[in-house]
């Protein structure tokens, strides 16, 4: 007997994976190869985020008890190899890529909670400007996106938050 419990899980997984693929596709055209070596933009550092034009959380997110990422929350970025990045935001490990053009993308998912809590997928797409070679500290401008979901009975509750941000490297 099929209860239909797994259909919402598949829908959430499909949404998360397709969302990630949509985010990655334009970046490849925009920035070129991941093998930018010394030509990669020097994005490593800590960036306190400042959100612009913030309208707050959608009602669907409030129903899921999603907490908004606060102004001043530090985005930490390290370079692993070539254009490959690692980092963290709100204790969520992020991975991604930087391009010679200064474009970057970081994504991450915290480990699932054992209590059937909210599933989370975070992504940041941004452009880096400035840096030590031109006398500046470096800054990011982009969009933070959070996709949140919870299976409740046979239904999936979902919400998406998209917030433009700026950040200056400390």
Short mmCIF file of C-alpha atoms in Angstrom, two decimals:
data_model
loop_
_atom_site.label_atom_id
_atom_site.label_comp_id
_atom_site.label_asym_id
_atom_site.label_seq_id
_atom_site.Cartn_x
_atom_site.Cartn_y
_atom_site.Cartn_z
CA UNK A 1 0.00 0.00 0.00
CA UNK A 2 1.33 3.42 -0.92
CA UNK A 3 0.63 6.24 1.51
CA UNK A 4 1.97 9.05 -0.65
CA UNK A 5 4.37 10.21 2.05
CA UNK A 6 7.36 10.21 -0.23
CA UNK A 7 5.92 12.33 -3.02
CA UNK A 8 6.49 15.64 -1.13
CA UNK A 9 10.07 14.62 -0.29
CA UNK A 10 10.76 13.97 -3.97
CA UNK A 11 9.21 17.32 -4.88
CA UNK A 12 11.41 19.17 -2.37
CA UNK A 13 14.55 17.35 -3.54
CA UNK A 14 13.71 18.12 -7.17
CA UNK A 15 13.14 21.80 -6.33
CA UNK A 16 16.45 22.09 -4.46
CA UNK A 17 18.48 20.32 -7.15
CA UNK A 18 16.86 22.19 -10.04
CA UNK A 19 17.28 25.49 -8.18
CA UNK A 20 20.98 24.78 -7.69
CA UNK A 21 21.41 23.88 -11.35
CA UNK A 22 19.67 27.06 -12.45
CA UNK A 23 22.01 29.08 -10.26
CA UNK A 24 25.11 27.34 -11.58
CA UNK A 25 24.28 27.54 -15.28
CA UNK A 26 24.61 31.33 -15.77
CA UNK A 27 27.80 31.46 -13.69
CA UNK A 28 29.67 29.22 -16.10
CA UNK A 29 28.91 31.52 -19.03
CA UNK A 30 29.55 34.66 -16.99
CA UNK A 31 32.87 33.81 -15.44
CA UNK A 32 34.61 31.17 -17.50
CA UNK A 33 36.64 28.25 -16.25
CA UNK A 34 37.08 27.24 -12.60
CA UNK A 35 40.78 26.97 -13.37
CA UNK A 36 41.47 30.69 -13.19
CA UNK A 37 44.58 30.12 -10.98
CA UNK A 38 46.27 33.43 -10.12
CA UNK A 39 43.70 35.30 -12.22
CA UNK A 40 40.87 34.42 -9.79
CA UNK A 41 39.40 37.41 -7.99
CA UNK A 42 40.93 37.68 -4.46
CA UNK A 43 37.66 37.11 -2.55
CA UNK A 44 39.02 35.40 0.58
CA UNK A 45 38.05 37.07 3.83
CA UNK A 46 35.23 37.92 6.22
CA UNK A 47 32.31 40.01 4.97
CA UNK A 48 29.58 41.27 7.34
CA UNK A 49 26.40 41.25 5.24
CA UNK A 50 24.15 44.29 4.90
CA UNK A 51 20.77 43.55 3.36
CA UNK A 52 19.19 46.12 1.04
CA UNK A 53 15.49 46.72 0.35
CA UNK A 54 14.55 44.13 2.97
CA UNK A 55 10.81 43.46 3.08
CA UNK A 56 11.09 40.87 5.86
CA UNK A 57 10.16 37.22 5.69
CA UNK A 58 7.21 35.93 3.66
CA UNK A 59 4.30 34.53 5.73
CA UNK A 60 5.18 30.99 4.60
CA UNK A 61 8.60 31.36 6.25
CA UNK A 62 7.11 32.70 9.47
CA UNK A 63 4.88 29.58 9.57
CA UNK A 64 8.04 27.42 9.33
CA UNK A 65 9.76 29.40 12.14
CA UNK A 66 12.54 30.44 9.76
CA UNK A 67 14.85 33.07 11.24
CA UNK A 68 16.08 35.79 8.90
CA UNK A 69 19.82 36.13 8.46
CA UNK A 70 20.65 39.26 10.46
CA UNK A 71 22.43 42.36 9.20
CA UNK A 72 26.09 42.08 10.15
CA UNK A 73 26.14 38.26 9.97
CA UNK A 74 29.64 37.35 8.76
CA UNK A 75 30.11 35.51 5.49
CA UNK A 76 33.52 33.83 5.70
CA UNK A 77 35.21 32.78 2.44
CA UNK A 78 38.40 30.75 1.92
CA UNK A 79 39.97 29.61 -1.34
CA UNK A 80 40.63 25.88 -1.56
CA UNK A 81 42.31 25.40 -4.96
CA UNK A 82 42.24 27.63 -8.04
CA UNK A 83 38.72 28.99 -8.23
CA UNK A 84 37.21 26.56 -5.70
CA UNK A 85 35.83 28.21 -2.55
CA UNK A 86 34.75 27.07 0.89
CA UNK A 87 33.10 29.19 3.51
CA UNK A 88 30.38 29.56 6.10
CA UNK A 89 27.33 31.65 6.92
CA UNK A 90 25.23 31.17 10.08
CA UNK A 91 27.26 28.02 10.88
CA UNK A 92 26.31 26.47 7.51
CA UNK A 93 29.27 25.16 5.51
CA UNK A 94 29.35 26.54 1.97
CA UNK A 95 31.18 25.47 -1.17
CA UNK A 96 31.40 27.17 -4.52
CA UNK A 97 33.48 28.83 -7.14
CA UNK A 98 34.98 32.19 -8.05
CA UNK A 99 35.76 33.32 -11.57
CA UNK A 100 38.38 35.66 -12.99
CA UNK A 101 35.54 38.13 -13.69
CA UNK A 102 34.88 38.46 -9.95
CA UNK A 103 31.61 36.53 -10.08
CA UNK A 104 31.10 33.89 -7.40
CA UNK A 105 28.53 31.43 -6.15
CA UNK A 106 28.40 29.65 -2.81
CA UNK A 107 25.84 27.03 -1.74
CA UNK A 108 25.28 24.91 1.33
CA UNK A 109 22.89 22.74 3.25
CA UNK A 110 23.14 22.12 6.98
CA UNK A 111 22.88 18.52 8.17
CA UNK A 112 19.26 17.39 8.49
CA UNK A 113 17.82 17.58 11.97
CA UNK A 114 16.73 14.36 13.61
CA UNK A 115 13.46 15.90 14.82
CA UNK A 116 11.91 16.27 11.36
CA UNK A 117 12.72 19.98 11.34
CA UNK A 118 13.12 22.39 8.49
CA UNK A 119 15.31 21.43 5.53
CA UNK A 120 17.45 24.33 4.34
CA UNK A 121 19.34 25.19 1.15
CA UNK A 122 21.34 28.43 1.09
CA UNK A 123 22.92 30.10 -1.93
CA UNK A 124 24.76 33.34 -2.48
CA UNK A 125 25.59 34.77 -5.88
CA UNK A 126 27.73 37.87 -5.90
CA UNK A 127 30.22 40.02 -7.72
CA UNK A 128 33.51 41.00 -6.10
CA UNK A 129 34.93 44.48 -6.69
CA UNK A 130 38.12 46.13 -5.50
CA UNK A 131 40.90 44.51 -3.59
CA UNK A 132 44.45 45.07 -2.36
CA UNK A 133 45.91 45.63 -5.82
CA UNK A 134 43.80 48.76 -6.35
CA UNK A 135 44.10 50.06 -2.78
CA UNK A 136 40.63 48.91 -1.70
CA UNK A 137 39.54 46.31 0.81
CA UNK A 138 37.20 44.47 -1.50
CA UNK A 139 33.43 44.30 -1.52
CA UNK A 140 30.65 41.93 -2.54
CA UNK A 141 27.27 42.79 -4.01
CA UNK A 142 24.74 40.08 -4.73
CA UNK A 143 21.74 38.06 -3.63
CA UNK A 144 21.25 35.70 -0.70
CA UNK A 145 18.63 33.01 -1.31
CA UNK A 146 17.29 30.61 1.29
CA UNK A 147 14.97 27.75 0.40
CA UNK A 148 13.23 26.13 3.37
CA UNK A 149 10.84 23.18 3.62
CA UNK A 150 9.29 20.79 6.11
CA UNK A 151 7.25 17.66 5.54
CA UNK A 152 4.09 17.80 7.64
CA UNK A 153 1.92 14.71 7.25
CA UNK A 154 1.44 14.28 3.52
CA UNK A 155 2.11 17.95 2.72
CA UNK A 156 5.31 19.87 2.21
CA UNK A 157 5.47 23.40 3.61
CA UNK A 158 7.92 25.58 1.64
CA UNK A 159 9.21 29.10 1.45
CA UNK A 160 11.92 30.98 -0.39
CA UNK A 161 13.67 34.14 0.75
CA UNK A 162 15.68 36.24 -1.71
CA UNK A 163 17.48 39.26 -0.25
CA UNK A 164 19.93 41.56 -2.06
CA UNK A 165 23.06 42.34 -0.03
CA UNK A 166 26.30 44.25 0.01
CA UNK A 167 29.34 43.49 2.13
CA UNK A 168 32.75 45.05 2.65
CA UNK A 169 35.66 42.83 3.61
CA UNK A 170 36.91 43.36 7.17
#
